[in-house]
Coordinates of C-alpha atoms and ligand atoms in Angstrom, one line a residue:
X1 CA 95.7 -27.8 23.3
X2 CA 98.1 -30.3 23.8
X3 CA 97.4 -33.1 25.2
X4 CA 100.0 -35.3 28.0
X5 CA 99.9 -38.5 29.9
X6 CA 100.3 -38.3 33.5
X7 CA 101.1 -41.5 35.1
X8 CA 100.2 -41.5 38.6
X9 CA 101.6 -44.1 41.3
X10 CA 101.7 -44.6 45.1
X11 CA 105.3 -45.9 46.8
X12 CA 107.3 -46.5 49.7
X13 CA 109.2 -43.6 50.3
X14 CA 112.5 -46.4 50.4
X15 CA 111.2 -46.7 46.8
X16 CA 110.7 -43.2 45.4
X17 CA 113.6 -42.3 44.0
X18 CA 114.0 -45.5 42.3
X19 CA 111.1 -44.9 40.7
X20 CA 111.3 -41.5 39.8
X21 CA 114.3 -42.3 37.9
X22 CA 113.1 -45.5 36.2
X23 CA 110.4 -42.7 35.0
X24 CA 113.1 -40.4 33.7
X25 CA 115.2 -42.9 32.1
X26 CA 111.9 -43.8 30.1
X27 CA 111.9 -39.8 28.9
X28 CA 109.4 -38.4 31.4
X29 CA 109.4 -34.9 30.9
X30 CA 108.8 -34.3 34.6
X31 CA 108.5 -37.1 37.5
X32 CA 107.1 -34.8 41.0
X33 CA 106.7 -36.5 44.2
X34 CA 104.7 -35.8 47.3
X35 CA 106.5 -36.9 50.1
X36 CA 106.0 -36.8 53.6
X37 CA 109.7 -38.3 55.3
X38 CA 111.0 -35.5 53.0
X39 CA 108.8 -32.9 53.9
X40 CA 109.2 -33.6 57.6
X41 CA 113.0 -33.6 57.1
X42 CA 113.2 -30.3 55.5
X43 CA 110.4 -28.7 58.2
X44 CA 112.6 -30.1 61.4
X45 CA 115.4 -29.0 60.1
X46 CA 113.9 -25.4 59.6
X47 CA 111.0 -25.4 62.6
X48 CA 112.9 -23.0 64.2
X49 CA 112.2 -20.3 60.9
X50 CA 108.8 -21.8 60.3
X51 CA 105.8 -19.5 61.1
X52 CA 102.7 -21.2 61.7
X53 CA 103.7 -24.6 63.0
X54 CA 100.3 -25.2 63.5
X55 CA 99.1 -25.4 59.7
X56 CA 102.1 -26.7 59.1
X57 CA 101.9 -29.6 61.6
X58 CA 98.3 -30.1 60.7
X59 CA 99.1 -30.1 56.8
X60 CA 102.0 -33.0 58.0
X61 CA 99.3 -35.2 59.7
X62 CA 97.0 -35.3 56.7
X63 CA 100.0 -36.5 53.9
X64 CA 99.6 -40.2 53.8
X65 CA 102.6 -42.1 54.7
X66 CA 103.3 -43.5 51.1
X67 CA 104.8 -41.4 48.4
X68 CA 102.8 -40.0 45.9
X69 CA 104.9 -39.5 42.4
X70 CA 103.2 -38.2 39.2
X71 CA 105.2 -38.4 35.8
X72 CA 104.5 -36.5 33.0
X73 CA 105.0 -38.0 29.7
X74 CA 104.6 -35.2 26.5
X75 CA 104.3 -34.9 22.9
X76 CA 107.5 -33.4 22.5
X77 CA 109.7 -36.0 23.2
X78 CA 107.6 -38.2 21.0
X79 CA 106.2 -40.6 23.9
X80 CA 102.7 -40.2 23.8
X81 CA 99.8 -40.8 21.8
X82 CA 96.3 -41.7 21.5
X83 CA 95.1 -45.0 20.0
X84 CA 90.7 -45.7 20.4
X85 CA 91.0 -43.2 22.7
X86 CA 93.6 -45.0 24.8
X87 CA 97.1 -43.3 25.9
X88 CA 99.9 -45.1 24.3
X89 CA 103.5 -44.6 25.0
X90 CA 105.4 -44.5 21.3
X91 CA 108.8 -44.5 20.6
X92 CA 110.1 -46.5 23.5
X93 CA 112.6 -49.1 21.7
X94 CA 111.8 -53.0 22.0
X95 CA 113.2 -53.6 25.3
X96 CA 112.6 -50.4 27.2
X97 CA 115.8 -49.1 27.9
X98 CA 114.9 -45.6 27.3
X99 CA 116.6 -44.4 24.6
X100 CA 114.6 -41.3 22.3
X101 CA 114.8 -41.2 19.1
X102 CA 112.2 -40.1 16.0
X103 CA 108.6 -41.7 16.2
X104 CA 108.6 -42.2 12.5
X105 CA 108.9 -45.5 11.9
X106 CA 108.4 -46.9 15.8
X107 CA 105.1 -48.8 16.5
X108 CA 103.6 -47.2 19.5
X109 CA 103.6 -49.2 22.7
X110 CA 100.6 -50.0 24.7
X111 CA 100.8 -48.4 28.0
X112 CA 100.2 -51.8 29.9
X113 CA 103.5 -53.0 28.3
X114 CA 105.1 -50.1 29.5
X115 CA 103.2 -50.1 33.2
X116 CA 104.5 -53.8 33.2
X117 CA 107.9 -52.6 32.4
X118 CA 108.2 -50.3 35.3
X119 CA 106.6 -53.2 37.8
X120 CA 109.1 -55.9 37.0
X121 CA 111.8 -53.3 37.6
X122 CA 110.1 -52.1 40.7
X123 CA 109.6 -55.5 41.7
X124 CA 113.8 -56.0 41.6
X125 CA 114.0 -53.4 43.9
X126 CA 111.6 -54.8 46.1
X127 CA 113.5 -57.6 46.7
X128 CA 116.6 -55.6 47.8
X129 CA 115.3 -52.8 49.4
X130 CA 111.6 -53.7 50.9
X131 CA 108.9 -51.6 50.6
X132 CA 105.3 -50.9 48.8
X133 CA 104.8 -50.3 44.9
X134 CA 101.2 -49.6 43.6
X135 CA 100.2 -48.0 40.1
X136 CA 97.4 -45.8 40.3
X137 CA 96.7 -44.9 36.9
X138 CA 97.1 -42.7 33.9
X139 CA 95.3 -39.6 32.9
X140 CA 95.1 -37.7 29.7
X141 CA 95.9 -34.4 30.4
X142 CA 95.0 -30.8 27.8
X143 CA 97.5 -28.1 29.2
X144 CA 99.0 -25.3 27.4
X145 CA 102.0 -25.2 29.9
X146 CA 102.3 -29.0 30.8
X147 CA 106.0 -28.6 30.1
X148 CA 106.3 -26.2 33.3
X149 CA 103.7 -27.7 35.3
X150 CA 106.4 -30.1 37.0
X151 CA 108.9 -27.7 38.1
X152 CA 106.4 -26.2 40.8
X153 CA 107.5 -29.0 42.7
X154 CA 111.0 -27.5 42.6
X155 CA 112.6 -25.1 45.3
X156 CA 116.1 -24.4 46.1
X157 CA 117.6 -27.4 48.4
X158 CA 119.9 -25.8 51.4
X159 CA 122.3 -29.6 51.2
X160 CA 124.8 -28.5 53.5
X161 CA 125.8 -24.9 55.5
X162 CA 127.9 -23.7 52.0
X163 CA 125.9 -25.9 49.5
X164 CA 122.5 -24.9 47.9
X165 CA 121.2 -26.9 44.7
X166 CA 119.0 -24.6 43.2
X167 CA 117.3 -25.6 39.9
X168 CA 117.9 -22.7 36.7
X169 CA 114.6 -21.6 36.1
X170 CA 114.7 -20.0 39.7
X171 CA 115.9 -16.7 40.6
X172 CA 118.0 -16.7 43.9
X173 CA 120.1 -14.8 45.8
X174 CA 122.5 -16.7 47.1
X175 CA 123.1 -15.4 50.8
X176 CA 127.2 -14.8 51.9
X177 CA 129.2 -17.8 52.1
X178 CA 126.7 -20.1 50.3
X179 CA 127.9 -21.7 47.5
X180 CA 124.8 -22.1 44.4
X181 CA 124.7 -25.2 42.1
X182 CA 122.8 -24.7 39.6
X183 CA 121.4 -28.5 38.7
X184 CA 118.1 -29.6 36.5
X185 CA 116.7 -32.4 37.2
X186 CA 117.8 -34.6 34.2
X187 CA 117.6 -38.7 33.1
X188 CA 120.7 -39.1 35.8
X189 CA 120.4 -39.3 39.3
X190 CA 121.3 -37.1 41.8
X191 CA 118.9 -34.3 42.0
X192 CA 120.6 -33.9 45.9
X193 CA 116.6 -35.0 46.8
X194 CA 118.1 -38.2 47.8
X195 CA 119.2 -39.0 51.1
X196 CA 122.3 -40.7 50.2
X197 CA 123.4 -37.7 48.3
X198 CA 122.7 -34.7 51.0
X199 CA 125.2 -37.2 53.4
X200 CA 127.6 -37.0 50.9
X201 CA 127.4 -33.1 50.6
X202 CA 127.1 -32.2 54.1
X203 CA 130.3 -34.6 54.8
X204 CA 132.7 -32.9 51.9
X205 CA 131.7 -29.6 53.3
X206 CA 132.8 -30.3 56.4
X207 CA 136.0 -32.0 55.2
X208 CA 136.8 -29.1 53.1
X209 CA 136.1 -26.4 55.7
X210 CA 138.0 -28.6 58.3
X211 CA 141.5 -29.7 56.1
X212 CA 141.3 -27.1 53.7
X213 CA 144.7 -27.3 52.3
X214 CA 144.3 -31.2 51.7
X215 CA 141.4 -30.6 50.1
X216 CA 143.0 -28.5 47.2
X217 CA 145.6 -30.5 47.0
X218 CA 143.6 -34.1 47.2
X219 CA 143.6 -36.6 44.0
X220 CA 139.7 -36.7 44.1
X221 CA 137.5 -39.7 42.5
X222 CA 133.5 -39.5 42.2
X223 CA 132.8 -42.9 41.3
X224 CA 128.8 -43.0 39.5
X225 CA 129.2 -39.3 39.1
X226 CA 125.4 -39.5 38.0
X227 CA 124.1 -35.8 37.4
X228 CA 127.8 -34.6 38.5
X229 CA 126.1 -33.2 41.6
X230 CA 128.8 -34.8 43.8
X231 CA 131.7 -33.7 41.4
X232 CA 130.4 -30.3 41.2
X233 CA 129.7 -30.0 44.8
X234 CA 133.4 -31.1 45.2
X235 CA 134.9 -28.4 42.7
X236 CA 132.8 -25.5 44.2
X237 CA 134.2 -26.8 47.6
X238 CA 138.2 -26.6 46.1
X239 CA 139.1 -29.8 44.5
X240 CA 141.7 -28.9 41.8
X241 CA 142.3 -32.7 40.7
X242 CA 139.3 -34.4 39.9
X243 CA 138.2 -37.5 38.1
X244 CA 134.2 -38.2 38.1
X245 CA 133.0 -41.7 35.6
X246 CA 130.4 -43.3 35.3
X247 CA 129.3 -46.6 33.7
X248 CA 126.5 -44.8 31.9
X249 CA 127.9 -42.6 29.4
X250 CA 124.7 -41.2 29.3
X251 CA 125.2 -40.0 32.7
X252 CA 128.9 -38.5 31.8
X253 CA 127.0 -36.7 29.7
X254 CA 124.5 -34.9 31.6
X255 CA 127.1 -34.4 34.4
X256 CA 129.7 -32.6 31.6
X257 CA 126.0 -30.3 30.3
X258 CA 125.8 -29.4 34.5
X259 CA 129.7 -28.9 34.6
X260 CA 129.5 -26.2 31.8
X261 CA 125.8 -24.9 33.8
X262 CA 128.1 -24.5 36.7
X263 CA 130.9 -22.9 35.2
X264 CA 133.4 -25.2 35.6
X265 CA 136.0 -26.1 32.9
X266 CA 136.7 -30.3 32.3
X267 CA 138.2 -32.2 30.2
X268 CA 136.4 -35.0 28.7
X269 CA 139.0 -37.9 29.0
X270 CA 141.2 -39.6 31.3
X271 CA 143.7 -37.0 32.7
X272 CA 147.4 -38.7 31.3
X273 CA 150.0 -37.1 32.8
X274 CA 148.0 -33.6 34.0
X275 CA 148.8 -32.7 37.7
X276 CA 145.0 -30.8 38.1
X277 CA 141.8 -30.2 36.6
X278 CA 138.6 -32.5 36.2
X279 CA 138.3 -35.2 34.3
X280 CA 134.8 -36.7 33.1
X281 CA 134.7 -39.7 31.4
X282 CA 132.7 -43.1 31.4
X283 CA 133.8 -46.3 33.0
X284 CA 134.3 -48.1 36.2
X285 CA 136.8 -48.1 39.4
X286 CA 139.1 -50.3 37.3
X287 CA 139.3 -47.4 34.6
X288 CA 140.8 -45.1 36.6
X289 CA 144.4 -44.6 36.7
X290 CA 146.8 -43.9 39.9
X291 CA 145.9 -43.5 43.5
X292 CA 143.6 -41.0 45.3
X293 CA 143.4 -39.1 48.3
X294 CA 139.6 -38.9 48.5
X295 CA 137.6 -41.2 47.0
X296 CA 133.6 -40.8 46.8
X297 CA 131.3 -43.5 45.9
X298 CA 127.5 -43.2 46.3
X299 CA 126.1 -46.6 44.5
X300 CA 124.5 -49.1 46.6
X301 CA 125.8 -51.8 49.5
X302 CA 126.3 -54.8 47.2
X303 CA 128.4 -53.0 44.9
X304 CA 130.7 -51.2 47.4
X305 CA 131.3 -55.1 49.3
X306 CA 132.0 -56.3 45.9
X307 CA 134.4 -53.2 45.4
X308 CA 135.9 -53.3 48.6
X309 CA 139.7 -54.7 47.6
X310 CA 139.6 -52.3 44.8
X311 CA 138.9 -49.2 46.5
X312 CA 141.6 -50.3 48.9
X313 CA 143.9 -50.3 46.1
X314 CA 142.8 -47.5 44.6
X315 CA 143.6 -45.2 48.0
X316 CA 146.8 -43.7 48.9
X317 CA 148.1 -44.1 52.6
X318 CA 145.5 -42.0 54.7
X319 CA 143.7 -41.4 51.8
X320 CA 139.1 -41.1 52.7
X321 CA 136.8 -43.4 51.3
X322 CA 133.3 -42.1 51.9
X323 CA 130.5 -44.5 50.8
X324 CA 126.9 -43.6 50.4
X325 CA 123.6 -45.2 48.9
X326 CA 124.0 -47.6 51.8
X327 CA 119.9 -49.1 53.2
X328 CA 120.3 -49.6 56.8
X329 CA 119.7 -53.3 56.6
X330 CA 123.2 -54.0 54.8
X331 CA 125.3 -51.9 56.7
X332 CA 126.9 -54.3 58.5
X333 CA 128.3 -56.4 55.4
X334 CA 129.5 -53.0 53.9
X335 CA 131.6 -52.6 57.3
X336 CA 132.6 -55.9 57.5
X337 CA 133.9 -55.8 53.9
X338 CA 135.4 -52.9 54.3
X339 CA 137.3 -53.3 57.3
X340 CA 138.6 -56.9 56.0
X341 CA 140.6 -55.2 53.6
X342 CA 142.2 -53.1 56.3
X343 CA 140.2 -49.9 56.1
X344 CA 139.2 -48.0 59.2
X345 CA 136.2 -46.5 59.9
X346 CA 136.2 -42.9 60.6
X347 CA 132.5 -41.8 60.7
X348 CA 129.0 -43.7 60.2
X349 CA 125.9 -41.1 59.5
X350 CA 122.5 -41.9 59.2
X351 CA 119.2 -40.5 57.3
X352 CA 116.1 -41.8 57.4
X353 CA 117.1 -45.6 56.3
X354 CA 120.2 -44.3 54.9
X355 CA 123.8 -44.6 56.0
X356 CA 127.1 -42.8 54.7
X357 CA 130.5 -44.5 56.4
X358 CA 133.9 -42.8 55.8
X359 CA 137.0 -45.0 56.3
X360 CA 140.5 -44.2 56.1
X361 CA 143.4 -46.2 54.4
X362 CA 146.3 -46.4 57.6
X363 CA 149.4 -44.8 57.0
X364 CA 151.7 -48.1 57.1
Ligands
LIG401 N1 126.8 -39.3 42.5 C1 125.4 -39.0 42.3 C2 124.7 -38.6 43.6 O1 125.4 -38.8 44.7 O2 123.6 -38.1 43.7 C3 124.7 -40.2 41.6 C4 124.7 -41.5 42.4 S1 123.6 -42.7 41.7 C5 123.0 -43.4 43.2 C6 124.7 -44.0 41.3 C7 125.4 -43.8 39.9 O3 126.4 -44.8 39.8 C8 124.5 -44.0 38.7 O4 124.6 -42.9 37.9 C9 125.0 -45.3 38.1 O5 125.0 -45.2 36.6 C10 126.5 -45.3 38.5 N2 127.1 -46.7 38.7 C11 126.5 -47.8 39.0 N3 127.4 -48.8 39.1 C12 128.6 -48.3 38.8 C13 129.9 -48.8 38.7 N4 130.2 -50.1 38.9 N5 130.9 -47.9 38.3 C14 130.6 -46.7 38.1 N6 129.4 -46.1 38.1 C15 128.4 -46.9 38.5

């Protein structure tokens, strides 16, 4: 018997994903959540297919308003051990920033450091975003199968009417017209769980459906590419020019792993003088070269105020800037931004607390 640490903690569901990621990016093998915003989402968007709405309602009523999110830390990837009887998390390096590497020489890390660790960071989102953080516990855990336990929680994700993220260790038959992206959950965000994401998806769907033929002929940027979801997402939907960075070049990585999972060719540099393809590399807005038709950006508010005379540069005349990862309380200075650099708003669209506004650059 093996045996696993299960961390166990109770959030805000503003705060989940934040934490779930903070979880993976300190090598949780797993990180499930039980959510009831996302679970009423998904049901209200399906009642009409949904036998028993009864149970179902009555299942709804009894899920506590808070998140619950378990994380499952394993021997493999050298994180846990057992000191007096008392999980410790080994192998973290000295300032927590996740990286893996051999146990060998690393002293193992009490668990309180590392429960401290996630708090302070939970506490800076706090700050920004509002909400509740509580850590329930940890719990030793003797499974054969820990290492699948986690993807229970998994099911394909319909994101938009073409676009289904469906994790690999799932058979499905994808029905007529629906595009499959197959997507793991991995250290990089953008699982298409989150809010800010699904906007994103069901927006380029309808772009590409709507103005197809600028949409296979659009210089396309996914800025914070994370997983690649976005890029992917945009590729399956037509895109033959393509640039998706990221300033984690961990991140670049995972999304070029999902490119090849999906099929799709890239090259792993900036694209020099090449007319199409995709291009996957790390960096920031002011890495990129020349001027795009579509830009896509899902990071949060501050950033895209802060970005808001680049990305203006960075557009060509009636070129689309759709920005996403934006809480409802900082809408306004993303518009205001936004629009004082001469950008007009096309469409605003709204999910739980989350908001996705597409502006386009003028023609003169
Ligand atoms: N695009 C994915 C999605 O929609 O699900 C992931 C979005 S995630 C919210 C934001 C990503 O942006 C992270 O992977 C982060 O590393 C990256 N990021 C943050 N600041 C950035 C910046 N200034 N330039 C480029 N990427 C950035």
């Amino acid at each position: 018997m093996m045996q696993n640490i299960k961390l166990r903690f109770h959030v805000s569901h503003i705060l989940s994903d934040l934490l779930a990621d903070c979880l993976s990016s300190l090598g949780a093998s797993g990180v499930a959540s039980v959510d009831r915003t996302e679970f009423e989402a998904i049901y209200l968007a399906q009642k009409d297919a949904v036998y028993a709405t009864d149970a179902v309602d009555e299942y709804l009523s009894e899920l506590p308003e808070f998140v619950l999110v378990e994380a499952w830390f394993s021997p493999e990837n050298k994180l846990v051990g057992v000191q007096n009887n008392t999980p410790v998390l080994v192998d973290l390096d000295g300032d927590f920033q996740g990286e893996l590497y051999e146990v060998q020489d690393k002293e193992p890390v009490p668990l309180c450091d590392v429960v401290a660790f996630i708090e302070e960071k939970m506490a800076a989102f706090q700050e920004f975003f509002g909400g509740d953080y509580r850590y329930l516990g940890a719990e030793l855990i003797e499974s054969e199968d820990w290492e699948n336990a986690w993807k229970e929680f998994y099911a394909p994700l319909r994101l938009s009417s073409r676009i289904t993220v469906c994790p690999s260790w799932i058979d499905y038959q994808a029905n007529p017209g629906e595009e499959l992206i197959s997507l793991d959950p991995g250290t990089a965000f953008g699982t298409g769980y989150h809010e800010s994401t699904e906007l994103c998806t069901a927006y380029l769907d309808e772009l590409a459906f709507r103005e197809e033929d600028f949409f296979q002929e659009a210089r396309m940027l996914d800025l914070g590419t994370g997983s690649g979801i976005l890029a992917i997402i945009m590729a399956k939907l037509g895109a033959k020019y393509l640039e998706a960075v990221d300033i984690d070049g961990q991140a670049v990585e995972t999304a070029k792993e999902n490119f090849a999972k999906n099929n799709l060719n890239f090259y792993p540099e900036k694209s020099g003088d090449k007319k199409e393809g995709y291009f996957l590399y790390p960096g920031e807005l002011s890495d990129t070269g020349g001027k795009f038709d579509l830009l896509v950006a899902n990071l949060i508010a501050k950033l895209h105020v802060d970005l808001a005379e680049e990305y203006e540069r960075a557009l060509n005349k009636k070129g689309y800037l759709l920005l996403s990862g934006i809480i409802d309380s900082k809408m306004r200075d993303v518009l205001t931004a936004l629009e004082k650099v001469g950008l007009k708003l096309k469409e605003a669209r709204l999910k739980n607390d989350w908001w996705a506004l597409v502006f386009r650059k003028p023609e003169k």
